[in-house]
Short mmCIF file of C-alpha atoms in Angstrom, two decimals:
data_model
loop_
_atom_site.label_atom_id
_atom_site.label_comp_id
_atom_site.label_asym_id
_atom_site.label_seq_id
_atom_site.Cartn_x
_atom_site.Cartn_y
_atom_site.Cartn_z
CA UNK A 1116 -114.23 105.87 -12.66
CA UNK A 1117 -111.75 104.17 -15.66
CA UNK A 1118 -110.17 105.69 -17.96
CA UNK A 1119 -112.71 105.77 -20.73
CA UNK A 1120 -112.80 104.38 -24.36
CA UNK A 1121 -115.46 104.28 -26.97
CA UNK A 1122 -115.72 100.94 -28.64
CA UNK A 1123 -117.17 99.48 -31.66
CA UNK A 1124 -119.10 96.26 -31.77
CA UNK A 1125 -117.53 93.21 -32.82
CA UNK A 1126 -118.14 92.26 -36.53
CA UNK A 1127 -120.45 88.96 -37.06
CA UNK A 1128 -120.09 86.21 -39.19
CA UNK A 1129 -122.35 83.43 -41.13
CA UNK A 1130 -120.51 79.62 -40.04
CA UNK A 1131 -118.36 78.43 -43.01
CA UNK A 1132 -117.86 74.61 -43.97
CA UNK A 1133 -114.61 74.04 -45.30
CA UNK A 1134 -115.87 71.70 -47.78
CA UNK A 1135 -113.48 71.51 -51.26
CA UNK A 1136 -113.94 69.00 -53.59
CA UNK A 1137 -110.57 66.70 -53.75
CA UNK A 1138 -109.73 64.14 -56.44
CA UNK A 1139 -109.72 61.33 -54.21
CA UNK A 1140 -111.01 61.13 -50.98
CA UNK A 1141 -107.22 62.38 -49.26
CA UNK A 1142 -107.20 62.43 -45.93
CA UNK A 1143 -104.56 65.33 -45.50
CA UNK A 1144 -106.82 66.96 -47.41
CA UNK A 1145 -109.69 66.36 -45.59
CA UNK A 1146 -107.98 66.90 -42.44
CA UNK A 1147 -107.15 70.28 -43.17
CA UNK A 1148 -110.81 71.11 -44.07
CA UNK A 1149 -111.86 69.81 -40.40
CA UNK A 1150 -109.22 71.50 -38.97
CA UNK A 1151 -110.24 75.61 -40.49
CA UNK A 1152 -113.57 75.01 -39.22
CA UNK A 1153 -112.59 73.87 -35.66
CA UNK A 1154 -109.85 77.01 -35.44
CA UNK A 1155 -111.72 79.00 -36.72
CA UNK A 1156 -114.93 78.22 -34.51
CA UNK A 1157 -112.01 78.25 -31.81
CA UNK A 1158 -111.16 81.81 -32.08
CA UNK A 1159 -114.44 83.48 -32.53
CA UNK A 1160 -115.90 81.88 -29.85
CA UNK A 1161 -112.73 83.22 -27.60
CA UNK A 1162 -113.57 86.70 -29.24
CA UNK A 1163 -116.73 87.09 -27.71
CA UNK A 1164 -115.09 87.63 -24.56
CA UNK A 1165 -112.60 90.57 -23.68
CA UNK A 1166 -111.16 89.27 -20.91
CA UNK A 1167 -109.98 86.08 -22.27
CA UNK A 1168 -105.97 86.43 -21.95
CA UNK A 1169 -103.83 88.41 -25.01
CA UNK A 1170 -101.59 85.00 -25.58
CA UNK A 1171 -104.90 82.51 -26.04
CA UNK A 1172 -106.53 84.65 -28.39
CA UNK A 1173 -103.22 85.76 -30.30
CA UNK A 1174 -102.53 81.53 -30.69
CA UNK A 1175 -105.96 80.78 -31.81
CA UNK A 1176 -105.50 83.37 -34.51
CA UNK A 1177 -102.16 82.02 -35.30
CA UNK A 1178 -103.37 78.36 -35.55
CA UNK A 1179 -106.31 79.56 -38.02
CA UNK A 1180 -103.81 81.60 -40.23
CA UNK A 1181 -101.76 78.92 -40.54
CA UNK A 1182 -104.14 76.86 -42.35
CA UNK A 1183 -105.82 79.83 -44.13
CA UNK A 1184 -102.49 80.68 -45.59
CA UNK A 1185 -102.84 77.42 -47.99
CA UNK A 1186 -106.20 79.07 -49.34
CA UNK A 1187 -104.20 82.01 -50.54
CA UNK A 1188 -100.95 81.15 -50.96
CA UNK A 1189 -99.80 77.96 -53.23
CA UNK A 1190 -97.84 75.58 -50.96
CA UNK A 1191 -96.51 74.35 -53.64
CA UNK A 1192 -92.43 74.51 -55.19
CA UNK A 1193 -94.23 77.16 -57.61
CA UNK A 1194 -95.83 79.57 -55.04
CA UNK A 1195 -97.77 82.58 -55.87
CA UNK A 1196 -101.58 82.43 -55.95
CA UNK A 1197 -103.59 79.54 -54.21
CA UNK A 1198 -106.04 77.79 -56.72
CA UNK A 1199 -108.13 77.47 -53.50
CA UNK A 1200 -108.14 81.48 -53.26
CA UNK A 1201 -111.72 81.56 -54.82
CA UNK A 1202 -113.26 78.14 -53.92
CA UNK A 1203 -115.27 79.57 -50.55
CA UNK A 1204 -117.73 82.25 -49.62
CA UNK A 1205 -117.39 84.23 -46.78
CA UNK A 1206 -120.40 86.54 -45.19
CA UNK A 1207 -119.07 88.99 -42.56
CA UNK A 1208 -121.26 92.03 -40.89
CA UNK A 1209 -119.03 95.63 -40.37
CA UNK A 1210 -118.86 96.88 -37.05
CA UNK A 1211 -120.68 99.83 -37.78
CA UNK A 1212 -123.33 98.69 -40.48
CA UNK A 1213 -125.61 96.53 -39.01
CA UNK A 1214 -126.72 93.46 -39.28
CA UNK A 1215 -126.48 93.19 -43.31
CA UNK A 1216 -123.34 91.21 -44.39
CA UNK A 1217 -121.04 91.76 -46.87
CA UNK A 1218 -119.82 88.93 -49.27
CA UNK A 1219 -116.80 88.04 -51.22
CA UNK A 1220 -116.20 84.62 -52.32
CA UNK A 1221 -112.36 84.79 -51.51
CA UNK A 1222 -109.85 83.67 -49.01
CA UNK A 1223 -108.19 87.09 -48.55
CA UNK A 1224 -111.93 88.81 -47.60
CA UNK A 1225 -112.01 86.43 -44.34
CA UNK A 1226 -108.27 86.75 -44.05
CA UNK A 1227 -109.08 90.55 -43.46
CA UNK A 1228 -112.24 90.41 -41.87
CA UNK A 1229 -110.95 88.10 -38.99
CA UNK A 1230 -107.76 89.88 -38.33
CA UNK A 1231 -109.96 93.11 -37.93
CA UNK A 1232 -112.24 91.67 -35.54
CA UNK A 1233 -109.02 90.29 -33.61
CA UNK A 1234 -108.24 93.79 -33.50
CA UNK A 1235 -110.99 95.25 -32.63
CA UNK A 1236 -110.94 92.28 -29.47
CA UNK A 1237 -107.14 93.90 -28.70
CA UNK A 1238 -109.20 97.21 -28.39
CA UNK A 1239 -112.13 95.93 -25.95
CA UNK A 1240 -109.33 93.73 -24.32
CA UNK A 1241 -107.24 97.15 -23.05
CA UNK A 1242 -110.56 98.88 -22.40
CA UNK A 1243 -111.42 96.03 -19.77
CA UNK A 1244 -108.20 96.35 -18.36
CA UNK A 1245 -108.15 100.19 -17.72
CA UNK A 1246 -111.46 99.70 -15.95
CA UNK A 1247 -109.83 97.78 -13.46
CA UNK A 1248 -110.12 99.43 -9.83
CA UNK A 1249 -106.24 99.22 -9.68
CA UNK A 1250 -103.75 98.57 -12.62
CA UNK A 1251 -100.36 98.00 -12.08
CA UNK A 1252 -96.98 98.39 -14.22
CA UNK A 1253 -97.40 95.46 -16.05
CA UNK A 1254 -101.40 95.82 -16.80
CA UNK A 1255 -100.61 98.88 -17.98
CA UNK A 1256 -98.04 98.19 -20.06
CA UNK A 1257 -100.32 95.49 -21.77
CA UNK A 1258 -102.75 97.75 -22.57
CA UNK A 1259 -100.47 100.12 -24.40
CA UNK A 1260 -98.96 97.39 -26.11
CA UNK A 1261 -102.67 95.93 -27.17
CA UNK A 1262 -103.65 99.18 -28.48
CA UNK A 1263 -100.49 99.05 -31.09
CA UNK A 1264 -101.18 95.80 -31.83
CA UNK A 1265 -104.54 96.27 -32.63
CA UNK A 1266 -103.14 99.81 -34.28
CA UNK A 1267 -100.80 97.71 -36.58
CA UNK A 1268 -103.02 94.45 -37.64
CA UNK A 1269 -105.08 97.49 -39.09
CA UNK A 1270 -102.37 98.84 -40.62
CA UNK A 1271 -100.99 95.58 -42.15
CA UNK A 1272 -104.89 95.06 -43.77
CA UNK A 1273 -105.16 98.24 -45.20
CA UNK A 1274 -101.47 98.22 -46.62
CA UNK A 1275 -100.84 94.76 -47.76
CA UNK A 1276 -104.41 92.55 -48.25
CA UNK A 1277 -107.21 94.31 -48.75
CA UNK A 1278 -106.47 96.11 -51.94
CA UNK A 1279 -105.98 92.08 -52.83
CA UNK A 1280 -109.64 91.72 -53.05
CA UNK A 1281 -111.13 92.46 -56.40
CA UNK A 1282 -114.88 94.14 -55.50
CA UNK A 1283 -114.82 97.88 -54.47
CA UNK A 1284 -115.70 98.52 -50.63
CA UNK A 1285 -118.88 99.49 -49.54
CA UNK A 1286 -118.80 102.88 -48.40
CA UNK A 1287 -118.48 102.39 -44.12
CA UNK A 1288 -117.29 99.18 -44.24
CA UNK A 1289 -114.32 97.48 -42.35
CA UNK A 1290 -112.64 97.53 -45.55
CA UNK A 1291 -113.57 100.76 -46.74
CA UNK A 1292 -109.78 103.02 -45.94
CA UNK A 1293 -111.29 105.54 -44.29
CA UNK A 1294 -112.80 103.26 -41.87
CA UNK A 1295 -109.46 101.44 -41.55
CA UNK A 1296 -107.42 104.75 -41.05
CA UNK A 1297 -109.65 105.78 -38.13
CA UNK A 1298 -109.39 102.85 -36.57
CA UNK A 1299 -105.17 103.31 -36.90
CA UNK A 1300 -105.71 107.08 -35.39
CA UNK A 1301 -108.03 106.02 -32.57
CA UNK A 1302 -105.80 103.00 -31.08
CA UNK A 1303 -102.66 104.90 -31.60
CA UNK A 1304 -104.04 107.94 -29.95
CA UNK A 1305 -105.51 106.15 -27.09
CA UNK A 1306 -102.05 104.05 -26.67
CA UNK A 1307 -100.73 107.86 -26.05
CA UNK A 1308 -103.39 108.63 -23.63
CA UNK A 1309 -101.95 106.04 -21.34
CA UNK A 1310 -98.50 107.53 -22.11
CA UNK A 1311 -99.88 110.78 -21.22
CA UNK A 1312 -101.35 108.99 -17.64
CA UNK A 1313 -97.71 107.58 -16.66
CA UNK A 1314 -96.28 110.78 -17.58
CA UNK A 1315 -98.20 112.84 -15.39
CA UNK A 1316 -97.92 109.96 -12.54
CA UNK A 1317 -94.25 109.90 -12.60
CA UNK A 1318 -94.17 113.87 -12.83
CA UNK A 1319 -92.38 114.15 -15.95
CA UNK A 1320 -91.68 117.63 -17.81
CA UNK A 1321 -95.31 119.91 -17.86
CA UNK A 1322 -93.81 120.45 -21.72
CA UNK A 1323 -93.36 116.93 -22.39
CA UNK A 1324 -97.13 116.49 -20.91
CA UNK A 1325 -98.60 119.24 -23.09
CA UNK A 1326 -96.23 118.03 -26.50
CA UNK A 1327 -97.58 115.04 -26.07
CA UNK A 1328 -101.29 116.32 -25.84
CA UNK A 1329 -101.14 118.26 -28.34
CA UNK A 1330 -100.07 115.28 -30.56
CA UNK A 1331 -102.58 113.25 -29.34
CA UNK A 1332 -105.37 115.68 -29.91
CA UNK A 1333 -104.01 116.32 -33.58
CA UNK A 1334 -104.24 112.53 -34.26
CA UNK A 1335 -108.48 112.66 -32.71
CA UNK A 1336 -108.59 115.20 -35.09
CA UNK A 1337 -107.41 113.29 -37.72
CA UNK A 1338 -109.36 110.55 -36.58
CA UNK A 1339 -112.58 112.83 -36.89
CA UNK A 1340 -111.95 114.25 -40.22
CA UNK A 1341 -111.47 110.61 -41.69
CA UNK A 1342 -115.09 109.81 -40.92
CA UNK A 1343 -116.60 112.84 -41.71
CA UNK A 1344 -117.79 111.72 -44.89
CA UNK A 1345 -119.94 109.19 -43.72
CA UNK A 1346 -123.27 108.50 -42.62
CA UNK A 1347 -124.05 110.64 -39.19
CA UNK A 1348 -126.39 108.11 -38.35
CA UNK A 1349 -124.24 105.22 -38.06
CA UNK A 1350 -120.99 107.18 -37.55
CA UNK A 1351 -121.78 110.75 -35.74
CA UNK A 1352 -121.52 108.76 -32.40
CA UNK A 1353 -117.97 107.72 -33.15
CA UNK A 1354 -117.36 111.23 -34.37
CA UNK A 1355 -118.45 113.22 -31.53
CA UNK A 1356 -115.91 110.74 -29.27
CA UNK A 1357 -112.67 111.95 -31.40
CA UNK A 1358 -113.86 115.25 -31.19
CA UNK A 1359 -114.75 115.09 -27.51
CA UNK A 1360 -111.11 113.56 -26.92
CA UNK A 1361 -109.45 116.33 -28.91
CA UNK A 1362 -110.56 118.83 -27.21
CA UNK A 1363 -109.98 117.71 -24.25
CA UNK A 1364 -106.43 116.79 -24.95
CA UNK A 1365 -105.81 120.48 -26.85
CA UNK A 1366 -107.14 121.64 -23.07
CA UNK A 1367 -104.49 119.53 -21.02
CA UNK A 1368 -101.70 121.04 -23.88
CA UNK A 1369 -102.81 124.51 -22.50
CA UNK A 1370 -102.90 123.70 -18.91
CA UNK A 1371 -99.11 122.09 -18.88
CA UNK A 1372 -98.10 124.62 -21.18
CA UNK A 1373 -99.42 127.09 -18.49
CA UNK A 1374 -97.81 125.20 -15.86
CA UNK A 1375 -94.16 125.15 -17.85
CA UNK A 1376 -94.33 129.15 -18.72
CA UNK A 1377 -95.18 129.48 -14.93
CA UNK A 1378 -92.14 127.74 -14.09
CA UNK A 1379 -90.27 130.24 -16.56
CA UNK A 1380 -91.82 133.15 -15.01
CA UNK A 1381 -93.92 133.97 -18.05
CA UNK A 1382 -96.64 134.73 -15.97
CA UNK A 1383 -98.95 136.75 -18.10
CA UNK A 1384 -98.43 133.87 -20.85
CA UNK A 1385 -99.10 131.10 -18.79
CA UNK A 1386 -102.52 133.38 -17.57
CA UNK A 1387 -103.40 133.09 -21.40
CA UNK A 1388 -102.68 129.04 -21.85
CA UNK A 1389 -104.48 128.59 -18.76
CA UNK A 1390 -108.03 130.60 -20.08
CA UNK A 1391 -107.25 128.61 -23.15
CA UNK A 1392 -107.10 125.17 -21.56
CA UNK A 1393 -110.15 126.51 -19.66
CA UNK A 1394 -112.09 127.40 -22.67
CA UNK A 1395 -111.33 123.89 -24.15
CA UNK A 1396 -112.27 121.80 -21.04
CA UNK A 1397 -116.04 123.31 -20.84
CA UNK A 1398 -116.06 122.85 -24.54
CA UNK A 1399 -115.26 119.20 -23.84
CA UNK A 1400 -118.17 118.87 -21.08
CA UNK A 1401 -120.66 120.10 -23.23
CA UNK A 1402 -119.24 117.58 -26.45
CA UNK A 1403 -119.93 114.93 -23.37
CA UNK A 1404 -122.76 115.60 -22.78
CA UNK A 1405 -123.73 115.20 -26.52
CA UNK A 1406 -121.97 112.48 -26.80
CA UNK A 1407 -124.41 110.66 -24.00
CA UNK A 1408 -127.50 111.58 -25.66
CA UNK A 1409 -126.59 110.25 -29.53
CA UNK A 1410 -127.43 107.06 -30.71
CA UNK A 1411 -125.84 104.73 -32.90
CA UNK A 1412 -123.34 101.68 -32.38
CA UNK A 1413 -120.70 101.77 -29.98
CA UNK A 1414 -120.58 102.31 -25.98
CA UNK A 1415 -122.57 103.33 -24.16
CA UNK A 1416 -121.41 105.97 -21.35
CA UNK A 1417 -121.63 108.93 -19.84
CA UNK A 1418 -118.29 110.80 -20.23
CA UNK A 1419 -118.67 113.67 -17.74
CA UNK A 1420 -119.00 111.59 -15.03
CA UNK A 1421 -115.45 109.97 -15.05
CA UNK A 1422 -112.76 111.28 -12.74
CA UNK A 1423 -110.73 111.60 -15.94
CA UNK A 1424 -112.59 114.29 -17.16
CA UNK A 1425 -113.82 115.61 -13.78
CA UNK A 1426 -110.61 116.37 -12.06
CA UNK A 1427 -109.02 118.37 -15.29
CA UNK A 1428 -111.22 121.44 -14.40
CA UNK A 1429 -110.10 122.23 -10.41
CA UNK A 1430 -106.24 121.42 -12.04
CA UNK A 1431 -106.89 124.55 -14.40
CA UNK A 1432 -108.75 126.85 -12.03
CA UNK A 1433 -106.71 126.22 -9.25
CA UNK A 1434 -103.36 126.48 -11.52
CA UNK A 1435 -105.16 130.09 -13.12
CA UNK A 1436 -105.77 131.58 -9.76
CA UNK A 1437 -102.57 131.03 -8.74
CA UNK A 1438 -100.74 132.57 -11.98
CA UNK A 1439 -103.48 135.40 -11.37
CA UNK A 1440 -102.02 136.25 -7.52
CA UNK A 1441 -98.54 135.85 -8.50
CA UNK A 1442 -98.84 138.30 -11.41
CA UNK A 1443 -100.91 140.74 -9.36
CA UNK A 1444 -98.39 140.81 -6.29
CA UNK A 1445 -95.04 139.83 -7.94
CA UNK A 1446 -94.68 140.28 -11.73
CA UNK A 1447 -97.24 142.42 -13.24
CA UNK A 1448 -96.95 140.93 -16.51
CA UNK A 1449 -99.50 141.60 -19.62
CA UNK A 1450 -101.83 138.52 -20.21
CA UNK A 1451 -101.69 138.47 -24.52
CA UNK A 1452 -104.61 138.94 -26.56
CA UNK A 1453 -103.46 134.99 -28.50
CA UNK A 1454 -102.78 132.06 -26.22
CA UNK A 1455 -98.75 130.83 -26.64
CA UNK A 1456 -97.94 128.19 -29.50
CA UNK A 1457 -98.26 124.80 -28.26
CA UNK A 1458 -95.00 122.51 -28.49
CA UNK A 1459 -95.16 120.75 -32.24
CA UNK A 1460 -93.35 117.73 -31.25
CA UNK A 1461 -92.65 115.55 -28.32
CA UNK A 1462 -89.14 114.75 -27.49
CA UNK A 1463 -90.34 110.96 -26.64
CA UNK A 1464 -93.34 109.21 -26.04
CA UNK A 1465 -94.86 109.15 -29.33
CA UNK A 1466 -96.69 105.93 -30.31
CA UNK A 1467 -96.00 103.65 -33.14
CA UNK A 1468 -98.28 100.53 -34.37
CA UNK A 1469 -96.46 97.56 -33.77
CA UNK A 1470 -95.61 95.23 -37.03
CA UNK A 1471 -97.91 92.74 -37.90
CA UNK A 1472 -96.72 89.38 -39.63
CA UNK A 1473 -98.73 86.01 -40.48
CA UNK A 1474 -97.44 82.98 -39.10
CA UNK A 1475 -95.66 80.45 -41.58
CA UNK A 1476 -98.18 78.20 -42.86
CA UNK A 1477 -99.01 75.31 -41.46
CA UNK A 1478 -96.64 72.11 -41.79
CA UNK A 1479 -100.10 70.32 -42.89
CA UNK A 1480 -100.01 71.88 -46.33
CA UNK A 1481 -97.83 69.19 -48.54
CA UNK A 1482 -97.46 70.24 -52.63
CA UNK A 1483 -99.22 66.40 -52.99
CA UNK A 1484 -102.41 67.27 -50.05
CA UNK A 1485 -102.47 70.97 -52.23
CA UNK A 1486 -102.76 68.96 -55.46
CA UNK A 1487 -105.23 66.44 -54.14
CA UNK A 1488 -107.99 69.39 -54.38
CA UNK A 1489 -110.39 70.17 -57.14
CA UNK A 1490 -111.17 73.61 -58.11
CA UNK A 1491 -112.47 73.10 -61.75
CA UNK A 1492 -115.34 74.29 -61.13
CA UNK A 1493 -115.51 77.25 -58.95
CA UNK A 1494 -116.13 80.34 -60.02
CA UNK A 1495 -115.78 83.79 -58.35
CA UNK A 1496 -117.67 85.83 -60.70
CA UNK A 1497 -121.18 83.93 -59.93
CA UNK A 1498 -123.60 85.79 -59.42
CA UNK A 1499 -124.93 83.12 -56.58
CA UNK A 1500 -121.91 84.59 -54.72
CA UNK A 1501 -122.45 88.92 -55.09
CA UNK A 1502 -123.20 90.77 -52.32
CA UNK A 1503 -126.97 90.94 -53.67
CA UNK A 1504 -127.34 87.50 -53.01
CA UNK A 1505 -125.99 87.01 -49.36
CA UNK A 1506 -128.23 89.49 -48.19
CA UNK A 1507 -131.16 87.75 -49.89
CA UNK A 1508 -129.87 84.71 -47.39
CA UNK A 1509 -130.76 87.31 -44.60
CA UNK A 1510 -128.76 89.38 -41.58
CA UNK A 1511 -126.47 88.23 -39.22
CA UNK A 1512 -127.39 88.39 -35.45
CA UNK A 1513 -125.10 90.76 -33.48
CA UNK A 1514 -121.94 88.82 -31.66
CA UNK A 1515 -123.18 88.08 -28.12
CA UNK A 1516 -120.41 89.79 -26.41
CA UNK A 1517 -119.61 88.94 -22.84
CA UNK A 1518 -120.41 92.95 -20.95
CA UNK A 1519 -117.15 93.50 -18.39
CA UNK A 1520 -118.32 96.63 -16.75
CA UNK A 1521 -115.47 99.15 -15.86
CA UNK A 1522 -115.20 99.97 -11.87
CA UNK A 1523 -117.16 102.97 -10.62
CA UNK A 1524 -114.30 103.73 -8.10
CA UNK A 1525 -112.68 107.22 -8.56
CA UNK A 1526 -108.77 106.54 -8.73
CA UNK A 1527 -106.85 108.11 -6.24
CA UNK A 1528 -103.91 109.73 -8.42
CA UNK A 1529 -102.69 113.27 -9.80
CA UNK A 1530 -104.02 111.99 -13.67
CA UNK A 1531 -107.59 110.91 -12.65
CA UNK A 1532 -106.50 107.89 -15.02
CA UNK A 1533 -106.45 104.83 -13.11
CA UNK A 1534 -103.65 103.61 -14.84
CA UNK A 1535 -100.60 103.42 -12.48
#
């Protein structure tokens, strides 16, 4: 089977009428009001499908930021803070949370809450095309480079817009940081798990293999611990999947590091990081199998069962018994009471999230079409507009996501990754 990724669902969203009062009746103005809605209707509808290309989705979000900008930003020769910034409410669901919305009645909440959901899409997007039967260079490549994207859009959020917004995050919320920083862990750890695939493909270094698992594991860690806090019930599922991953990348960091001390003719070491990597790897099956039988949001899958997982077990017996013969018949080394330290760093190969930028704003925002709005009379601080009162207007319904099921054919390769 694929290589295998957990996956959140898609945040929803209550339909938003870009209606501003203007002065006169401008049509600039009112142009610009037509236009959010249809871009913005334009990209979540493109959303609900994963295998919708990376360039239609990223232009959709482009084409809605454009005009957005003009709600947060003055285009205007003064600049700083749109007067618009506060005249809209926004209701968005979290991808973990259910069905209740949150609320903010400001430009920068749907700002964040749309880029989030785009990369959460990037995420499902690379996950659809690692399920592939075959994936070739340039597949793979895209879903490395989706997986930073998605890695820095989260980034960008968390750095530069949503301490912005004046109302403190719900606890598990999209906007809550520790929510936001797992989300940075898990696609930049994945992006490494399909550097670790094409590294073991092309039969690079066994200790550039294990540095790089061991990084990877360390950031699944990281990934784990950032949660931790949180409700089990809504977030143990997404737990027990960085978990599950860093122990099974902390195994393959024992077996290569077996393999490269074989090489060196530290036999009786390489015995030790093999029983290691072996300890780790039934450790993972059993986290697998736990990982099955939870419930909560997210995929749904049994782990085990992929050749990914499968085919790391006969690599670390078969790799044991044969440090086992050659130490009985040709060295006669002493296998150590601690396994051998790990590599701490990779030499190359380590993932980065890619920058994220806005686009300019759009050439429709004039100082005079800015001017020709009215915002006397809005007023953030309403109570009509708390959280409180959007979920008296009732839930969202879940995104109706379009379901691309990954292949069920085992890959034919060294990594049991079917990325090529």
């Amino acid at each position: 089977m694929a290589h295998w990724f957990h996956r959140n669902p898609l945040k929803a969203t209550a339909n938003v009428r870009f209606i501003i009062k203007v002065f006169s009746n401008d049509g600039q103005a009112l142009k610009i009001c037509s236009e959010l809605t249809q871009t913005r209707n334009s990209l979540l509808e493109l959303l609900c499908d994963p295998s919708h290309t990376v360039t239609a989705v990223e232009t959709a979000l482009n084409n809605y930021m454009a005009l957005l900008q003009g709600l947060f930003i003055a285009p205007d020769e003064r600049g700083g803070e749109s007067k618009l910034r506060y005249a809209l409410r926004f209701r968005w669901t979290n991808s973990l949370l259910g069905s209740t919305p949150s609320s903010q009645q400001d430009v920068v909440f749907e700002l964040v809450s749309v880029c989030e959901n785009t990369a959460i899409w990037l995420m499902k997007h690379a996950a659809v095309n690692a399920g592939k039967d075959e994936v070739a260079m340039e597949e793979a490549k895209e879903i490395h480079k989706c997986l930073r994207k998605a890695a820095g859009i989260f980034r960008s959020m968390q750095e530069q817009y949503a301490s912005q917004l004046m109302e403190k995050p719900e606890p598990g919320s999209d906007l809550d940081p520790r929510v936001i920083t797992c989300y940075i862990n898990q696609c930049t750890a994945e992006a490494q798990e399909v550097t670790i695939a094409r590294a073991i493909e092309q039969k690079h270094s066994p200790s550039l293999i294990s540095a790089l698992s061991n990084e990877t594991s360390k950031i699944y860690t990281a990934a784990a611990d950032t949660i931790s806090s949180l409700d089990p019930s809504k977030f143990g599922k997404w737990k027990k999947y960085f978990q599950l991953k860093s122990l099974f990348y902390l195994a393959y960091a024992y077996c290569y590091a077996g393999e490269n001390l074989l090489a060196q003719e530290k036999c009786g070491e390489a015995i030790r990081a093999l029983q290691e990597s072996d300890k780790y790897n039934k450790l993972t099956g059993k986290l697998c199998k736990e990982y099955a039988q939870m419930k909560g949001p997210g995929t749904s899958a049994k782990p085990e069962q992929h050749l990914f997982f499968r085919k790391l077990g006969p690599i670390v017996t078969r790799t044991l018994d044969k440090c086992e013969r050659e130490n009985g018949f040709i060295f006669h080394q002493r296998v150590p009471y601690d396994p051998p330290e790990l590599e701490l760093k990779a030499t190359y190969g380590l993932v980065s999230p890619e920058e994220f930028k806005l686009p300019t704003i759009s050439p429709m925002w004039t100082p005079v079409t800015y001017a020709a709005f009215d915002v006397s009379q809005i007023n953030p601080l309403d109570p009509a507009n708390s959280n409180a009162a959007a979920k008296a207007e009732g839930d969202i319904p879940p995104v109706q996501e379009v379901n691309v099921q990954p292949t069920s054919k085992d890959p034919k390769n060294t990594s049991g990754c079917n990325i090529q």
